[in-house]
CSV table of C-alpha atoms and ligand atoms in Angstrom, one decimal:
chain,number,residue,atom,x,y,z
A,1,MET,CA,116.3,99.8,106.3
A,2,GLN,CA,115.2,100.6,109.8
A,3,PRO,CA,116.8,102.1,112.9
A,4,PRO,CA,117.1,100.0,116.0
A,5,GLY,CA,113.9,99.9,118.1
A,6,ALA,CA,111.7,100.9,115.1
A,7,ASP,CA,108.1,100.4,116.1
A,8,VAL,CA,106.2,102.8,113.8
A,9,VAL,CA,106.0,103.6,110.1
A,10,VAL,CA,105.6,107.2,109.1
A,11,VAL,CA,103.3,107.4,106.1
A,12,ARG,CA,103.1,110.6,104.0
A,13,HIS,CA,100.6,111.6,101.5
A,14,GLY,CA,100.7,114.4,99.0
A,15,GLU,CA,97.9,116.0,97.1
A,16,ILE,CA,95.4,115.5,99.9
A,17,GLY,CA,97.1,118.4,101.6
A,18,THR,CA,96.0,120.7,98.8
A,19,LYS,CA,92.3,119.9,99.4
A,20,SER,CA,89.8,121.9,101.3
A,21,ASN,CA,89.3,120.8,104.9
A,22,HIS,CA,86.1,118.9,104.2
A,23,VAL,CA,87.4,117.0,101.2
A,24,GLY,CA,90.8,116.5,102.7
A,25,THR,CA,89.4,115.0,105.9
A,26,LYS,CA,87.3,112.5,103.9
A,27,MET,CA,90.3,111.5,101.8
A,28,GLU,CA,92.4,111.0,104.8
A,29,ARG,CA,89.8,108.8,106.3
A,30,GLN,CA,89.7,106.7,103.1
A,31,LEU,CA,93.5,106.5,103.1
A,32,ARG,CA,93.5,105.2,106.6
A,33,GLU,CA,90.9,102.6,105.9
A,34,ASN,CA,92.7,101.5,102.7
A,35,LEU,CA,96.0,101.2,104.5
A,36,ALA,CA,94.4,99.2,107.3
A,37,SER,CA,92.9,96.7,104.8
A,38,MET,CA,96.2,96.5,103.0
A,39,LEU,CA,97.9,95.6,106.3
A,40,ALA,CA,95.2,93.0,107.1
A,41,ASP,CA,95.4,91.5,103.6
A,42,ARG,CA,99.1,90.9,104.0
A,43,GLY,CA,98.8,89.6,107.6
A,44,VAL,CA,100.8,92.5,109.0
A,45,ASP,CA,99.7,93.6,112.5
A,46,GLY,CA,99.4,97.3,112.7
A,47,GLU,CA,97.4,100.1,114.2
A,48,VAL,CA,96.9,103.1,111.9
A,49,GLU,CA,96.8,106.4,113.7
A,50,GLN,CA,95.8,109.6,111.9
A,51,ARG,CA,98.2,112.5,112.5
A,52,ARG,CA,98.2,115.9,110.9
A,53,LEU,CA,99.1,115.5,107.2
A,54,ARG,CA,100.4,112.0,107.8
A,55,LEU,CA,99.6,108.6,109.2
A,56,LEU,CA,101.5,106.5,111.7
A,57,VAL,CA,101.4,102.8,111.7
A,58,HIS,CA,102.2,101.3,115.1
A,59,THR,CA,103.5,97.8,114.4
A,60,ASP,CA,105.9,95.1,115.4
A,61,ASP,CA,106.6,94.5,111.7
A,62,PRO,CA,107.9,97.8,110.3
A,63,GLU,CA,109.3,96.3,107.2
A,64,GLY,CA,106.0,94.6,106.3
A,65,ALA,CA,104.0,97.7,107.1
A,66,THR,CA,106.3,99.9,105.0
A,67,ALA,CA,106.0,97.6,102.0
A,68,ALA,CA,102.2,97.6,102.4
A,69,ALA,CA,102.1,101.4,102.6
A,70,ALA,CA,104.3,101.7,99.5
A,71,ASP,CA,101.6,99.8,97.6
A,72,THR,CA,98.7,101.9,98.8
A,73,PHE,CA,97.4,104.5,96.5
A,74,GLY,CA,97.7,108.0,97.9
A,75,VAL,CA,100.9,107.3,99.8
A,76,VAL,CA,103.9,109.3,98.7
A,77,SER,CA,106.4,107.7,100.9
A,78,ALA,CA,106.8,105.6,104.0
A,79,SER,CA,109.6,105.3,106.6
A,80,PRO,CA,110.1,102.7,109.3
A,81,ALA,CA,111.1,104.8,112.3
A,82,SER,CA,112.1,104.7,115.9
A,83,ARG,CA,110.9,107.4,118.4
A,84,VAL,CA,112.9,109.3,121.0
A,85,GLU,CA,112.3,112.2,123.3
A,86,PRO,CA,112.4,115.5,121.3
A,87,THR,CA,115.7,116.7,122.9
A,88,LEU,CA,119.1,117.1,121.3
A,89,ASP,CA,120.6,114.6,123.7
A,90,ALA,CA,118.1,111.9,123.0
A,91,ILE,CA,118.2,112.4,119.3
A,92,ALA,CA,122.0,112.3,119.3
A,93,GLU,CA,121.9,109.0,121.3
A,94,GLY,CA,119.4,107.5,118.9
A,95,LEU,CA,121.5,108.4,115.9
A,96,ARG,CA,124.6,107.0,117.6
A,97,GLU,CA,122.8,103.7,117.9
A,98,ALA,CA,121.5,103.8,114.4
A,99,ALA,CA,125.0,104.6,113.1
A,100,ARG,CA,126.5,101.6,115.0
A,101,GLU,CA,124.0,99.3,113.2
A,102,HIS,CA,123.8,100.9,109.8
A,103,TYR,CA,126.8,103.0,109.0
A,104,ASP,CA,129.7,101.0,107.7
A,105,GLY,CA,131.6,103.5,105.7
A,106,GLY,CA,131.1,105.7,102.7
A,107,THR,CA,129.5,109.1,103.0
A,108,PHE,CA,126.7,110.1,105.3
A,109,ALA,CA,124.4,113.0,106.2
A,110,VAL,CA,121.9,113.9,108.9
A,111,SER,CA,118.8,115.7,107.5
A,112,ALA,CA,116.6,117.2,110.1
A,113,ARG,CA,113.2,118.8,110.1
A,114,ARG,CA,111.6,120.5,113.0
A,115,ALA,CA,107.8,120.9,113.0
A,116,GLY,CA,105.4,122.5,115.4
A,117,GLU,CA,105.4,125.7,117.4
A,118,GLU,CA,108.5,127.8,117.2
A,119,SER,CA,108.6,127.6,121.0
A,120,ALA,CA,108.3,123.8,121.2
A,121,HIS,CA,112.0,123.3,121.0
A,122,PRO,CA,114.9,125.5,122.2
A,123,PHE,CA,117.0,124.4,119.1
A,124,ALA,CA,116.8,124.7,115.4
A,125,SER,CA,116.9,121.9,112.8
A,126,THR,CA,120.5,122.9,111.9
A,127,ASP,CA,121.4,122.3,115.6
A,128,ILE,CA,120.0,118.7,115.2
A,129,GLU,CA,122.0,118.2,112.1
A,130,ARG,CA,125.2,119.4,113.7
A,131,GLU,CA,124.8,117.5,117.0
A,132,GLY,CA,123.5,114.5,115.2
A,133,GLY,CA,126.3,114.6,112.6
A,134,SER,CA,128.9,114.6,115.4
A,135,ALA,CA,127.2,111.7,117.1
A,136,VAL,CA,127.3,109.6,113.9
A,137,TRP,CA,130.9,110.7,113.3
A,138,GLU,CA,132.0,109.6,116.8
A,139,ALA,CA,130.2,106.3,116.6
A,140,ALA,CA,131.9,105.6,113.3
A,141,GLU,CA,135.3,106.5,114.6
A,142,ALA,CA,134.8,104.4,117.7
A,143,ALA,CA,134.0,101.5,115.4
A,144,GLY,CA,137.2,102.0,113.4
A,145,ILE,CA,135.3,103.5,110.4
A,146,GLU,CA,136.6,106.6,108.7
A,147,PRO,CA,133.5,108.8,108.4
A,148,GLU,CA,132.9,111.2,105.6
A,149,VAL,CA,130.1,113.8,105.2
A,150,ASP,CA,128.3,114.4,101.9
A,151,LEU,CA,125.2,116.6,102.3
A,152,ASP,CA,124.2,116.4,98.7
A,153,ASP,CA,124.3,112.7,97.8
A,154,PRO,CA,125.2,110.6,100.9
A,155,ASP,CA,125.5,106.8,100.8
A,156,THR,CA,123.7,106.7,104.2
A,157,GLU,CA,121.2,109.3,105.2
A,158,PHE,CA,119.9,109.7,108.8
A,159,PHE,CA,116.6,111.5,108.9
A,160,VAL,CA,115.2,113.2,112.0
A,161,ASP,CA,111.7,114.5,112.1
A,162,CYS,CA,111.4,116.4,115.3
A,163,ARG,CA,107.8,117.1,116.5
A,164,ALA,CA,106.5,118.7,119.7
A,165,GLU,CA,105.9,115.4,121.5
A,166,GLU,CA,108.5,113.1,120.0
A,167,ALA,CA,111.2,112.9,117.4
A,168,PHE,CA,111.2,110.2,114.6
A,169,LEU,CA,114.5,108.7,113.4
A,170,PHE,CA,114.6,106.9,110.1
A,171,LEU,CA,117.0,105.8,107.4
A,172,GLU,CA,114.8,105.7,104.3
A,173,LYS,CA,111.8,107.2,102.5
A,174,ARG,CA,110.4,104.4,100.5
A,175,SER,CA,108.3,105.7,97.6
A,176,GLY,CA,104.7,104.9,97.3
A,177,PRO,CA,102.5,105.2,94.2
A,178,GLY,CA,101.3,108.7,95.1
A,179,GLY,CA,98.0,109.8,93.7
A,180,LEU,CA,94.8,109.7,95.7
A,181,PRO,CA,93.2,107.1,98.0
A,182,LEU,CA,91.3,104.4,96.1
A,183,GLY,CA,87.5,105.0,96.4
A,184,THR,CA,87.6,108.8,96.4
A,185,GLN,CA,86.3,108.8,92.8
A,186,ASP,CA,83.4,107.1,91.1
A,187,PRO,CA,84.1,103.8,89.4
A,188,MET,CA,85.0,103.1,85.8
A,189,ILE,CA,85.0,100.1,83.5
A,190,ALA,CA,88.6,99.0,82.7
A,191,LEU,CA,88.7,97.0,79.5
A,192,MET,CA,91.2,94.3,80.1
A,193,SER,CA,92.8,92.3,77.2
A,194,GLY,CA,95.4,90.7,79.3
A,195,GLY,CA,98.1,92.4,77.2
A,196,ILE,CA,100.8,94.5,78.7
A,197,ASP,CA,99.0,97.8,78.4
A,198,SER,CA,95.5,97.4,79.8
A,199,PRO,CA,96.5,96.4,83.4
A,200,VAL,CA,98.9,99.4,83.5
A,201,ALA,CA,96.1,101.7,82.3
A,202,ALA,CA,93.7,100.4,84.9
A,203,TRP,CA,96.4,100.8,87.6
A,204,GLU,CA,96.9,104.4,86.5
A,205,VAL,CA,93.3,105.4,87.1
A,206,MET,CA,93.2,103.4,90.4
A,207,LYS,CA,96.1,105.5,91.4
A,208,ARG,CA,93.9,108.6,91.0
A,209,GLY,CA,91.3,107.1,93.3
A,210,VAL,CA,89.1,105.3,90.8
A,211,PRO,CA,87.8,101.8,91.6
A,212,VAL,CA,87.7,99.8,88.4
A,213,ILE,CA,85.4,97.1,87.2
A,214,PRO,CA,87.6,95.0,85.0
A,215,LEU,CA,85.9,93.7,81.9
A,216,TYR,CA,87.1,91.1,79.4
A,217,VAL,CA,85.2,90.7,76.1
A,218,ALA,CA,85.5,87.0,75.2
A,219,LEU,CA,86.2,86.6,71.5
A,220,GLY,CA,85.0,83.1,71.1
A,221,ASP,CA,86.9,81.1,68.4
A,222,TYR,CA,89.0,84.2,67.7
A,223,GLY,CA,90.3,84.5,71.2
A,224,GLY,CA,92.8,82.0,72.5
A,225,VAL,CA,92.2,80.5,75.9
A,226,ASP,CA,95.5,82.1,76.9
A,227,ASN,CA,94.1,85.5,76.2
A,228,ARG,CA,91.5,85.1,78.9
A,229,ALA,CA,93.9,83.4,81.3
A,230,ARG,CA,96.2,86.4,81.0
A,231,ALA,CA,93.4,88.8,81.6
A,232,VAL,CA,92.4,86.8,84.7
A,233,SER,CA,95.8,86.7,86.2
A,234,THR,CA,96.8,90.3,85.5
A,235,THR,CA,93.5,91.3,87.1
A,236,GLU,CA,94.4,89.3,90.2
A,237,THR,CA,97.6,91.2,90.5
A,238,LEU,CA,95.6,94.5,90.3
A,239,ALA,CA,93.3,93.2,92.9
A,240,GLY,CA,96.2,93.0,95.3
A,241,TYR,CA,96.3,96.9,95.2
A,242,ALA,CA,92.7,97.0,96.3
A,243,PRO,CA,92.2,94.4,98.9
A,244,ASP,CA,88.8,95.3,100.2
A,245,ARG,CA,87.1,95.8,96.8
A,246,ASP,CA,85.6,93.5,94.3
A,247,VAL,CA,88.1,93.5,91.4
A,248,ARG,CA,87.2,90.2,89.9
A,249,LEU,CA,87.4,90.1,86.2
A,250,ARG,CA,84.0,90.3,84.5
A,251,ILE,CA,83.7,88.2,81.3
A,252,ALA,CA,81.4,89.4,78.6
A,253,PRO,CA,80.5,86.4,76.3
A,254,GLY,CA,81.1,88.2,73.0
A,255,GLY,CA,82.1,85.2,70.9
A,256,ASP,CA,79.0,84.9,68.6
A,257,ALA,CA,78.8,88.6,68.0
A,258,VAL,CA,82.5,88.8,67.2
A,259,ALA,CA,82.2,85.9,64.7
A,260,ASP,CA,79.4,87.7,63.0
A,261,ILE,CA,81.3,90.9,62.8
A,262,ALA,CA,84.3,89.0,61.3
A,263,ASP,CA,82.0,87.5,58.7
A,264,ALA,CA,80.2,90.7,57.8
A,265,VAL,CA,83.0,93.3,57.9
A,266,GLU,CA,86.2,93.2,56.0
A,267,VAL,CA,87.4,96.8,55.6
A,268,GLY,CA,87.4,98.5,59.1
A,269,ARG,CA,86.8,95.2,60.9
A,270,MET,CA,89.1,96.0,63.8
A,271,LEU,CA,87.4,99.3,64.3
A,272,VAL,CA,84.0,97.8,64.3
A,273,LEU,CA,85.2,95.3,66.8
A,274,ARG,CA,86.6,98.0,69.1
A,275,ARG,CA,83.4,99.9,68.8
A,276,PHE,CA,81.5,96.8,69.8
A,277,MET,CA,83.7,96.4,72.9
A,278,PHE,CA,83.1,100.0,73.9
A,279,MET,CA,79.3,99.5,73.5
A,280,VAL,CA,79.5,96.4,75.7
A,281,ALA,CA,81.5,98.4,78.3
A,282,GLU,CA,79.1,101.3,78.2
A,283,ALA,CA,76.1,99.0,78.8
A,284,VAL,CA,77.9,97.4,81.7
A,285,ALA,CA,78.8,100.8,83.0
A,286,GLU,CA,75.2,101.9,82.9
A,287,ALA,CA,74.2,98.9,85.0
A,288,ARG,CA,76.9,99.4,87.5
A,289,GLY,CA,76.9,103.2,87.9
A,290,ALA,CA,80.4,103.5,86.3
A,291,VAL,CA,81.3,106.9,84.8
A,292,GLY,CA,83.9,106.1,82.2
A,293,ILE,CA,85.8,103.5,80.2
A,294,VAL,CA,89.5,102.9,80.5
A,295,THR,CA,91.7,101.3,77.8
A,296,GLY,CA,95.4,100.7,77.3
A,297,GLU,CA,95.4,102.4,74.0
A,298,SER,CA,98.3,104.6,72.9
A,299,ILE,CA,98.6,106.8,69.8
A,300,GLY,CA,99.8,104.8,66.9
A,301,GLN,CA,100.6,101.6,68.8
A,302,LYS,CA,98.3,99.7,66.4
A,303,SER,CA,96.3,100.6,63.3
A,304,SER,CA,93.2,100.8,65.4
A,305,GLN,CA,95.0,103.4,67.6
A,306,THR,CA,96.0,106.0,65.1
A,307,SER,CA,94.8,109.4,66.1
A,308,ALA,CA,92.1,109.3,63.5
A,309,ASN,CA,90.9,105.8,64.5
A,310,LEU,CA,90.8,106.7,68.2
A,311,ALA,CA,88.2,109.3,67.2
A,312,VAL,CA,86.1,106.8,65.3
A,313,THR,CA,86.1,104.3,68.2
A,314,SER,CA,85.4,106.9,70.9
A,315,ALA,CA,82.4,108.0,68.9
A,316,ALA,CA,80.7,104.6,69.5
A,317,VAL,CA,79.8,105.6,73.0
A,318,ASP,CA,78.6,108.6,75.0
A,319,LEU,CA,80.7,107.7,78.0
A,320,PRO,CA,84.2,109.2,78.0
A,321,VAL,CA,86.9,106.8,77.0
A,322,HIS,CA,90.0,107.4,79.1
A,323,ARG,CA,93.3,106.4,77.8
A,324,PRO,CA,95.9,107.0,80.5
A,325,LEU,CA,98.7,105.7,78.2
A,326,VAL,CA,97.8,107.7,75.2
A,327,THR,CA,101.2,109.3,75.0
A,328,VAL,CA,103.3,106.7,76.7
A,329,ASP,CA,105.9,104.7,74.6
A,330,LYS,CA,105.7,100.9,74.7
A,331,THR,CA,109.1,100.6,76.4
A,332,ASP,CA,107.9,102.9,79.2
A,333,ILE,CA,104.6,101.0,79.5
A,334,THR,CA,106.6,97.8,79.8
A,335,HIS,CA,108.7,99.2,82.7
A,336,ARG,CA,105.6,100.3,84.5
A,337,ALA,CA,104.0,96.9,84.0
A,338,ASP,CA,107.2,95.4,85.5
A,339,ASP,CA,107.0,97.7,88.6
A,340,ILE,CA,103.3,97.0,89.1
A,341,GLY,CA,103.9,93.3,88.7
A,342,THR,CA,101.7,92.5,85.7
A,343,PHE,CA,104.4,92.3,83.1
A,344,HIS,CA,105.2,88.6,83.4
A,345,GLU,CA,101.7,87.3,83.1
A,346,SER,CA,100.9,89.5,80.2
A,347,THR,CA,103.6,87.9,78.1
A,348,ILE,CA,102.2,84.5,78.1
A,349,PRO,CA,102.0,84.0,74.3
A,350,ALA,CA,98.5,84.2,73.0
A,351,GLY,CA,97.4,84.0,69.4
A,352,CYS,CA,95.0,86.9,69.0
A,353,ASP,CA,95.9,88.3,65.6
A,354,ARG,CA,93.7,86.1,63.5
A,355,LEU,CA,91.0,88.7,63.6
A,356,ALA,CA,93.1,91.4,61.9
A,357,PRO,CA,92.7,91.8,58.2
A,358,GLU,CA,95.7,91.9,55.9
A,359,TYR,CA,95.5,95.6,55.2
A,360,PRO,CA,94.1,97.3,58.3
A,361,GLU,CA,92.5,100.7,58.0
A,362,THR,CA,94.6,103.5,59.5
A,363,ARG,CA,92.5,106.6,58.7
A,364,ALA,CA,88.9,105.5,58.9
A,365,ARG,CA,86.0,107.9,58.5
A,366,LEU,CA,83.3,107.7,61.1
A,367,ALA,CA,80.5,107.7,58.5
A,368,ASP,CA,82.1,104.9,56.5
A,369,ILE,CA,82.5,102.7,59.6
A,370,GLU,CA,78.9,103.4,60.7
A,371,GLU,CA,77.7,102.4,57.4
A,372,ARG,CA,79.6,99.1,57.3
A,373,GLU,CA,78.9,97.9,60.8
A,374,PRO,CA,75.9,95.6,61.5
A,375,ASP,CA,72.7,97.5,62.3
A,376,ASP,CA,72.1,95.6,65.4
A,377,LEU,CA,75.6,96.1,66.8
A,378,ARG,CA,74.4,98.1,69.8
A,379,GLU,CA,71.6,95.7,70.6
A,380,ARG,CA,74.0,92.8,70.5
A,381,ALA,CA,76.3,94.7,72.7
A,382,ARG,CA,73.5,95.2,75.2
A,383,ALA,CA,72.6,91.6,75.2
A,384,VAL,CA,76.3,90.5,75.7
A,385,ALA,CA,76.6,93.1,78.6
A,386,ALA,CA,73.5,91.6,80.2
A,387,ALA,CA,75.1,88.2,80.3
A,388,VAL,CA,78.4,89.4,81.9
A,389,GLU,CA,79.5,87.2,84.8
A,390,PRO,CA,82.5,87.6,87.2
A,391,VAL,CA,85.1,85.0,86.9
A,392,ALA,CA,85.3,82.8,89.9
A,393,GLU,CA,88.1,83.7,92.3
A,394,SER,CA,91.4,82.4,91.1
A,395,ALA,CA,89.6,80.4,88.4
A,396,ALA,CA,92.1,78.2,86.7
A,397,VAL,CA,91.4,78.1,83.0
A,398,ASP,CA,91.5,74.6,81.5
A,399,PRO,CA,93.4,74.9,78.2
A,400,GLU,CA,91.5,71.8,76.8
A,401,GLU,CA,88.2,73.5,77.2
A,402,GLY,CA,88.9,76.7,75.3
A,403,GLU,CA,87.3,80.0,75.9
A,404,THR,CA,83.6,80.0,76.8
A,405,ALA,CA,81.7,82.5,74.8
B,501,ATP,P1,97.1,95.6,75.7
B,501,ATP,O1,96.8,96.9,75.1
B,501,ATP,O2,96.2,95.3,76.9
B,501,ATP,O3,98.5,95.4,76.0
B,501,ATP,P2,96.9,94.6,73.2
B,501,ATP,O4,97.9,95.7,72.9
B,501,ATP,O5,97.1,93.2,72.7
B,501,ATP,O6,96.7,94.5,74.7
B,501,ATP,P3,95.1,96.1,71.8
B,501,ATP,O7,94.6,95.4,70.6
B,501,ATP,O8,96.1,97.1,71.7
B,501,ATP,O9,95.5,95.1,72.9
B,501,ATP,O10,93.8,96.7,72.5
B,501,ATP,C1,93.8,98.0,72.9
B,501,ATP,C2,92.9,98.1,74.2
B,501,ATP,O11,91.6,97.6,74.0
B,501,ATP,C3,93.5,97.3,75.3
B,501,ATP,O12,94.4,98.0,76.0
B,501,ATP,C4,92.2,97.0,76.1
B,501,ATP,O13,91.9,98.1,77.0
B,501,ATP,C5,91.2,96.8,75.1
B,501,ATP,N1,90.9,95.4,74.7
B,501,ATP,C6,91.5,94.8,73.7
B,501,ATP,N2,91.0,93.5,73.6
B,501,ATP,C7,90.1,93.4,74.6
B,501,ATP,C8,89.3,92.3,75.1
B,501,ATP,N3,89.2,91.1,74.5
B,501,ATP,N4,88.4,92.5,76.1
B,501,ATP,C9,88.4,93.7,76.7
B,501,ATP,N5,89.2,94.8,76.3
B,501,ATP,C10,90.1,94.6,75.3
B,502,MG,MG1,98.0,97.6,73.3
């Protein structure tokens, strides 16, 4: 919802404000660049201007720019806004116009902030709220609407942000993801299975500024072609949040190694398989300068994810394994996937349970697993990592061909 004459979007960030000057300035610059590429990616014309503790997007498409900002990591909220002279009269007139267009009954409130030097304005924010409130009231009555004020939970809220040079009027604060601008941290490998969890986990670290290198370990005969297709398409959705980065899914051809593991290991097979995946991820990380591995694991979600087994799988690698969803329930993960836009694709049915033995291990001991796993596991993982290739952009997977491994 935007006031008449809206030609800017006010974009607010959060945690950057808590940083030292040096770090904060760098992060703000990154945010500005990321927002500009998000606008460009969506074909929204807009000029991003850096202001103190916020950005302004000058645009003739405030709705498009607001939507783009709301998908940009580091953005706390965005408001399509109009600008008027920072005087009580001009603000009241602006609110009157906004009320004519957007207030059609129910309760309303005017919430004002006044920033800048004490001496910049001869009035207080409460004056704006009082005068502005009367203006909305009168406009409503003139239109035959019976106005009602509710300061706590209004149906329609008119915001005024009065600065030294100008006042911004807006009707909504659309929430962004929050977090930090993408690219302000070193990269990590995101293990993508194409299921519901892994894209959400990757998104969570991206939200904290971490660029991800998405990696799918192809399971050969054990992985349905749909598995890979899901991983490709959920990764494409993630890429939409990082338009100027290479977020193509990397495919590690693990089929032969996985088949050998399945033949050689019965008890603890899933754990050995997970350890193998981590080893592949670690080798890819080494080659790409990535500093961690991200998975969608959550305590107790599967037998390989009991607290004991998470310890056994983590021990396969020196790199830290980050599990942003470790305490998140499946229903909540599902909601997040829905919000992010990866839920639908991750529910394409895929038969991936053939690998699991009938009685999976829930409390493995590291020493036992190490003894059971093939001696050359790490070597094989390195070889598989060396053969990793990015999937072609928007590669459609041919169901007839099956998964290449
Ligand atoms: P998801 O966890 O993505 O919803 P899932 O629950 O079917 O899928 P799990 O078996 O729980 O997958 O795997 C746990 C985690 O291991 C995944 O979140 C993902 O990070 C990683 N993973 C699983 N399979 C693969 C694979 N074939 N390639 C890369 N990573 C994988
Ligand atoms: Mg899972």
